[in-house]
Amino acid sequence: MGEVIVITSGKGGVGKTTTTANLGTGFALQGKKVVLVDADIGLRNLDVVMGLENRIVYDLVDVTEGNCRLKQALIRDKRYETLYLLPAAQTRDKNAVTPDQMRQLCQDLAQEFDYVIIDCPAGIEQGFRNAIAGADRAIIVTTPEVSAVRDADRIIGLLESEGKHNPKLIVNRIRPLMVKKGDMMDIDDIIEILAVDLLGIIPEDEYIVISTNRGEPAVANTSALASTAYRNIVRRLMGENVPLMILEPNDSLWNRFKKVLGL
Amino acid sequence: MFEIIQKLFGKEPQGSKDIAKERLRFVLVHDRVNVSPQFMEIIKDDMIKVISNYMDINESEMEINLTKTNTQVALVANIPVNRMKRSVLPGE
């Protein structure tokens, strides 16, 4: 039996879909058999982030409604042998699926795959309840902002009340220079407030924009900082002990100037 | 100008992250209670138990709430007292 992991956040736009795509691809790079499930029914996006949007025939709702077999709806990523996507339906809404159906779907997928990674929609309504229903564990994505951390706290409470304990946290889009200046909450601040275990940190990285533009998950890149951060998280999820990345501020002109003057 | 001099010497004024942290702490006290409505009921029942040792109170009129001011969150209780219990008054 494989492991079912849901990627959630409460707030939209913090990087759930990017995280799903990169962790999934990261597992595939490690030789694991992975399926990514887009649970954001009505607003699918994981397909474009993965660059697989042109290959969709059937979707998640087709599977739950019995219009096709599960295997027919799975899109195999040609770049990575062991990576598959189950896309969300675009023309339906969140109520087209029930938590029970999702539980069954996750169970079926976990028979075939080492990892089932579910991209949860933003919000705390039906879509969220569907996405977490079949999950063995939850990963919460937040950014160092008041609104995102607040929503993460809410999600932790809701997961707890659904019996999903010990979610792990990814803090996304950290800007080291701003943290250094004291203008952005640091990891310790966020962990202290949310009181959950930290799974990893991802620096703000322009390469994420570039890779998303291309529809190629960034994690395969060997030079981008965010890519290394995602690979580290994958290794931690596989049980390896990988130290947190040390994020040094970019050497700006101003910093070099200070260095020259010995300040 | 003073700020610029401070920056030049690397002594920057307090950043905005402390403000963010304080605001978050504050808002989460309230949020976390709102997530479980039973929470206030549990506190209320416990308070009734303790206070009833000392005085007769009107339980149905009792109100407890979390209120926010600009600087803190407070638990405010309004508990109508019918009478004191003589047996526990000091000096008897």
PDB file of N, CA and C in Angstrom, chain A residues 145-147 149-150 153-154 157-158 179-186 188-189 192-195 254 257-258 261 263, chain B residues 4 7-25 27-28 30-32 34-35 68:
ATOM      1  N   GLU A 145       3.367  35.370   5.613  1.00  0.00           N
ATOM      2  CA  GLU A 145       2.464  36.519   5.671  1.00  0.00           C
ATOM      3  C   GLU A 145       1.379  36.251   6.706  1.00  0.00           C
ATOM      4  N   VAL A 146       0.878  37.315   7.288  1.00  0.00           N
ATOM      5  CA  VAL A 146      -0.130  37.194   8.340  1.00  0.00           C
ATOM      6  C   VAL A 146      -1.342  36.406   7.847  1.00  0.00           C
ATOM      7  N   SER A 147      -1.829  36.731   6.659  1.00  0.00           N
ATOM      8  CA  SER A 147      -3.049  36.085   6.163  1.00  0.00           C
ATOM      9  C   SER A 147      -2.844  34.588   5.912  1.00  0.00           C
ATOM     10  N   VAL A 149      -0.544  32.559   7.242  1.00  0.00           N
ATOM     11  CA  VAL A 149      -0.287  31.825   8.485  1.00  0.00           C
ATOM     12  C   VAL A 149      -1.590  31.664   9.271  1.00  0.00           C
ATOM     13  N   ARG A 150      -2.406  32.697   9.245  1.00  0.00           N
ATOM     14  CA  ARG A 150      -3.696  32.608   9.928  1.00  0.00           C
ATOM     15  C   ARG A 150      -4.542  31.477   9.348  1.00  0.00           C
ATOM     16  N   ASP A 153      -3.324  28.086  10.296  1.00  0.00           N
ATOM     17  CA  ASP A 153      -3.735  27.727  11.659  1.00  0.00           C
ATOM     18  C   ASP A 153      -5.148  27.152  11.666  1.00  0.00           C
ATOM     19  N   ARG A 154      -5.993  27.779  10.869  1.00  0.00           N
ATOM     20  CA  ARG A 154      -7.384  27.325  10.766  1.00  0.00           C
ATOM     21  C   ARG A 154      -7.440  25.901  10.199  1.00  0.00           C
ATOM     22  N   GLY A 157      -6.459  23.261  12.650  1.00  0.00           N
ATOM     23  CA  GLY A 157      -7.580  22.966  13.544  1.00  0.00           C
ATOM     24  C   GLY A 157      -8.608  22.052  12.880  1.00  0.00           C
ATOM     25  N   LEU A 158      -8.917  22.336  11.617  1.00  0.00           N
ATOM     26  CA  LEU A 158      -9.915  21.531  10.905  1.00  0.00           C
ATOM     27  C   LEU A 158      -9.412  20.109  10.649  1.00  0.00           C
ATOM     28  N   VAL A 179      14.003  38.856   5.508  1.00  0.00           N
ATOM     29  CA  VAL A 179      14.078  38.240   6.842  1.00  0.00           C
ATOM     30  C   VAL A 179      15.227  38.877   7.610  1.00  0.00           C
ATOM     31  N   LYS A 180      16.356  39.056   6.931  1.00  0.00           N
ATOM     32  CA  LYS A 180      17.531  39.628   7.580  1.00  0.00           C
ATOM     33  C   LYS A 180      17.249  41.047   8.072  1.00  0.00           C
ATOM     34  N   LYS A 181      16.479  41.782   7.280  1.00  0.00           N
ATOM     35  CA  LYS A 181      16.158  43.155   7.658  1.00  0.00           C
ATOM     36  C   LYS A 181      15.103  43.223   8.762  1.00  0.00           C
ATOM     37  N   GLY A 182      14.503  42.072   9.068  1.00  0.00           N
ATOM     38  CA  GLY A 182      13.435  42.083  10.075  1.00  0.00           C
ATOM     39  C   GLY A 182      12.100  42.494   9.493  1.00  0.00           C
ATOM     40  N   ASP A 183      11.982  42.421   8.186  1.00  0.00           N
ATOM     41  CA  ASP A 183      10.723  42.806   7.544  1.00  0.00           C
ATOM     42  C   ASP A 183       9.920  41.614   7.049  1.00  0.00           C
ATOM     43  N   MET A 184      10.356  40.415   7.410  1.00  0.00           N
ATOM     44  CA  MET A 184       9.578  39.219   7.069  1.00  0.00           C
ATOM     45  C   MET A 184       9.712  38.242   8.223  1.00  0.00           C
ATOM     46  N   MET A 185       8.589  37.609   8.603  1.00  0.00           N
ATOM     47  CA  MET A 185       8.651  36.635   9.678  1.00  0.00           C
ATOM     48  C   MET A 185       9.606  35.510   9.277  1.00  0.00           C
ATOM     49  N   ASP A 186      10.413  35.044  10.223  1.00  0.00           N
ATOM     50  CA  ASP A 186      11.310  33.936   9.896  1.00  0.00           C
ATOM     51  C   ASP A 186      10.665  32.613  10.304  1.00  0.00           C
ATOM     52  N   ASP A 188      11.368  30.433  12.605  1.00  0.00           N
ATOM     53  CA  ASP A 188      11.125  30.244  14.037  1.00  0.00           C
ATOM     54  C   ASP A 188       9.849  30.944  14.477  1.00  0.00           C
ATOM     55  N   ASP A 189       9.629  32.136  13.962  1.00  0.00           N
ATOM     56  CA  ASP A 189       8.410  32.887  14.302  1.00  0.00           C
ATOM     57  C   ASP A 189       7.175  32.072  13.917  1.00  0.00           C
ATOM     58  N   GLU A 192       6.743  28.800  15.909  1.00  0.00           N
ATOM     59  CA  GLU A 192       6.320  29.118  17.279  1.00  0.00           C
ATOM     60  C   GLU A 192       4.807  29.383  17.322  1.00  0.00           C
ATOM     61  N   ILE A 193       4.319  30.099  16.341  1.00  0.00           N
ATOM     62  CA  ILE A 193       2.901  30.460  16.322  1.00  0.00           C
ATOM     63  C   ILE A 193       2.021  29.252  15.983  1.00  0.00           C
ATOM     64  N   LEU A 194       2.427  28.449  15.007  1.00  0.00           N
ATOM     65  CA  LEU A 194       1.564  27.352  14.560  1.00  0.00           C
ATOM     66  C   LEU A 194       1.764  26.064  15.358  1.00  0.00           C
ATOM     67  N   ALA A 195       2.914  25.949  16.003  1.00  0.00           N
ATOM     68  CA  ALA A 195       3.227  24.765  16.813  1.00  0.00           C
ATOM     69  C   ALA A 195       3.024  23.452  16.038  1.00  0.00           C
ATOM     70  N   TRP A 254      24.486  46.844  -2.740  1.00  0.00           N
ATOM     71  CA  TRP A 254      24.575  47.553  -1.464  1.00  0.00           C
ATOM     72  C   TRP A 254      25.366  46.733  -0.443  1.00  0.00           C
ATOM     73  N   PHE A 257      28.989  46.797  -1.223  1.00  0.00           N
ATOM     74  CA  PHE A 257      29.483  48.119  -0.849  1.00  0.00           C
ATOM     75  C   PHE A 257      29.813  48.142   0.649  1.00  0.00           C
ATOM     76  N   LYS A 258      28.881  47.581   1.444  1.00  0.00           N
ATOM     77  CA  LYS A 258      29.100  47.556   2.891  1.00  0.00           C
ATOM     78  C   LYS A 258      30.330  46.726   3.235  1.00  0.00           C
ATOM     79  N   LEU A 261      33.553  48.468   2.623  1.00  0.00           N
ATOM     80  CA  LEU A 261      33.842  49.467   3.657  1.00  0.00           C
ATOM     81  C   LEU A 261      34.068  48.830   5.026  1.00  0.00           C
ATOM     82  N   LEU A 263      31.780  47.379   6.936  1.00  0.00           N
ATOM     83  CA  LEU A 263      30.721  47.699   7.907  1.00  0.00           C
ATOM     84  C   LEU A 263      29.949  46.458   8.321  1.00  0.00           C
TER      85      LEU A 263
ATOM     86  N   ILE B   4      18.822  56.863   7.741  1.00  0.00           N
ATOM     87  CA  ILE B   4      19.816  56.544   6.711  1.00  0.00           C
ATOM     88  C   ILE B   4      21.175  56.282   7.359  1.00  0.00           C
ATOM     89  N   LYS B   7      21.090  52.962   8.962  1.00  0.00           N
ATOM     90  CA  LYS B   7      21.198  51.901   7.954  1.00  0.00           C
ATOM     91  C   LYS B   7      22.634  51.749   7.495  1.00  0.00           C
ATOM     92  N   LEU B   8      23.320  52.877   7.329  1.00  0.00           N
ATOM     93  CA  LEU B   8      24.702  52.857   6.879  1.00  0.00           C
ATOM     94  C   LEU B   8      25.570  52.061   7.827  1.00  0.00           C
ATOM     95  N   PHE B   9      25.251  52.153   9.096  1.00  0.00           N
ATOM     96  CA  PHE B   9      26.054  51.442  10.080  1.00  0.00           C
ATOM     97  C   PHE B   9      25.446  50.094  10.465  1.00  0.00           C
ATOM     98  N   GLY B  10      24.447  49.715   9.662  1.00  0.00           N
ATOM     99  CA  GLY B  10      23.886  48.370   9.855  1.00  0.00           C
ATOM    100  C   GLY B  10      22.959  48.286  11.046  1.00  0.00           C
ATOM    101  N   LYS B  11      22.698  49.385  11.711  1.00  0.00           N
ATOM    102  CA  LYS B  11      21.757  49.357  12.832  1.00  0.00           C
ATOM    103  C   LYS B  11      20.392  49.779  12.310  1.00  0.00           C
ATOM    104  N   GLU B  12      19.641  48.793  11.883  1.00  0.00           N
ATOM    105  CA  GLU B  12      18.370  49.146  11.272  1.00  0.00           C
ATOM    106  C   GLU B  12      17.281  49.267  12.320  1.00  0.00           C
ATOM    107  N   PRO B  13      16.315  50.132  12.093  1.00  0.00           N
ATOM    108  CA  PRO B  13      15.213  50.233  13.045  1.00  0.00           C
ATOM    109  C   PRO B  13      14.406  48.941  13.025  1.00  0.00           C
ATOM    110  N   GLN B  14      13.614  48.728  14.068  1.00  0.00           N
ATOM    111  CA  GLN B  14      12.827  47.500  14.190  1.00  0.00           C
ATOM    112  C   GLN B  14      12.007  47.245  12.922  1.00  0.00           C
ATOM    113  N   GLY B  15      12.094  46.014  12.388  1.00  0.00           N
ATOM    114  CA  GLY B  15      11.391  45.700  11.148  1.00  0.00           C
ATOM    115  C   GLY B  15       9.913  45.453  11.396  1.00  0.00           C
ATOM    116  N   SER B  16       9.198  45.278  10.307  1.00  0.00           N
ATOM    117  CA  SER B  16       7.751  45.122  10.406  1.00  0.00           C
ATOM    118  C   SER B  16       7.340  43.704  10.803  1.00  0.00           C
ATOM    119  N   LYS B  17       8.304  42.785  10.876  1.00  0.00           N
ATOM    120  CA  LYS B  17       7.921  41.401  11.162  1.00  0.00           C
ATOM    121  C   LYS B  17       7.385  41.257  12.587  1.00  0.00           C
ATOM    122  N   ASP B  18       7.896  42.087  13.502  1.00  0.00           N
ATOM    123  CA  ASP B  18       7.404  41.999  14.872  1.00  0.00           C
ATOM    124  C   ASP B  18       5.946  42.441  14.958  1.00  0.00           C
ATOM    125  N   ILE B  19       5.612  43.415  14.131  1.00  0.00           N
ATOM    126  CA  ILE B  19       4.216  43.865  14.077  1.00  0.00           C
ATOM    127  C   ILE B  19       3.349  42.722  13.548  1.00  0.00           C
ATOM    128  N   ALA B  20       3.839  42.077  12.487  1.00  0.00           N
ATOM    129  CA  ALA B  20       3.097  40.959  11.892  1.00  0.00           C
ATOM    130  C   ALA B  20       2.871  39.865  12.924  1.00  0.00           C
ATOM    131  N   LYS B  21       3.924  39.549  13.670  1.00  0.00           N
ATOM    132  CA  LYS B  21       3.850  38.467  14.641  1.00  0.00           C
ATOM    133  C   LYS B  21       2.848  38.783  15.748  1.00  0.00           C
ATOM    134  N   GLU B  22       2.911  40.000  16.241  1.00  0.00           N
ATOM    135  CA  GLU B  22       1.988  40.408  17.301  1.00  0.00           C
ATOM    136  C   GLU B  22       0.538  40.351  16.819  1.00  0.00           C
ATOM    137  N   ARG B  23       0.300  40.864  15.625  1.00  0.00           N
ATOM    138  CA  ARG B  23      -1.061  40.882  15.078  1.00  0.00           C
ATOM    139  C   ARG B  23      -1.577  39.457  14.899  1.00  0.00           C
ATOM    140  N   LEU B  24      -0.673  38.589  14.438  1.00  0.00           N
ATOM    141  CA  LEU B  24      -1.065  37.198  14.228  1.00  0.00           C
ATOM    142  C   LEU B  24      -1.453  36.521  15.536  1.00  0.00           C
ATOM    143  N   ARG B  25      -0.600  36.683  16.537  1.00  0.00           N
ATOM    144  CA  ARG B  25      -0.855  36.077  17.839  1.00  0.00           C
ATOM    145  C   ARG B  25      -2.226  36.467  18.339  1.00  0.00           C
ATOM    146  N   VAL B  27      -4.846  37.710  16.637  1.00  0.00           N
ATOM    147  CA  VAL B  27      -5.994  37.258  15.849  1.00  0.00           C
ATOM    148  C   VAL B  27      -6.228  35.752  16.058  1.00  0.00           C
ATOM    149  N   LEU B  28      -5.151  35.025  16.311  1.00  0.00           N
ATOM    150  CA  LEU B  28      -5.293  33.572  16.472  1.00  0.00           C
ATOM    151  C   LEU B  28      -5.958  33.178  17.787  1.00  0.00           C
ATOM    152  N   HIS B  30      -8.450  34.592  19.057  1.00  0.00           N
ATOM    153  CA  HIS B  30      -9.872  34.625  18.734  1.00  0.00           C
ATOM    154  C   HIS B  30     -10.281  33.518  17.777  1.00  0.00           C
ATOM    155  N   ASP B  31      -9.478  33.348  16.716  1.00  0.00           N
ATOM    156  CA  ASP B  31      -9.780  32.319  15.713  1.00  0.00           C
ATOM    157  C   ASP B  31      -9.893  30.935  16.335  1.00  0.00           C
ATOM    158  N   ARG B  32      -8.944  30.633  17.216  1.00  0.00           N
ATOM    159  CA  ARG B  32      -8.880  29.270  17.742  1.00  0.00           C
ATOM    160  C   ARG B  32     -10.101  28.953  18.588  1.00  0.00           C
ATOM    161  N   ASN B  34     -13.058  30.349  18.028  1.00  0.00           N
ATOM    162  CA  ASN B  34     -14.176  30.269  17.089  1.00  0.00           C
ATOM    163  C   ASN B  34     -14.271  28.914  16.394  1.00  0.00           C
ATOM    164  N   VAL B  35     -13.139  28.245  16.262  1.00  0.00           N
ATOM    165  CA  VAL B  35     -13.143  26.950  15.594  1.00  0.00           C
ATOM    166  C   VAL B  35     -13.991  25.944  16.383  1.00  0.00           C
ATOM    167  N   LYS B  68     -12.025  41.701  22.167  1.00  0.00           N
ATOM    168  CA  LYS B  68     -10.755  42.202  21.657  1.00  0.00           C
ATOM    169  C   LYS B  68     -10.690  43.702  21.891  1.00  0.00           C
TER     170      LYS B  68
END
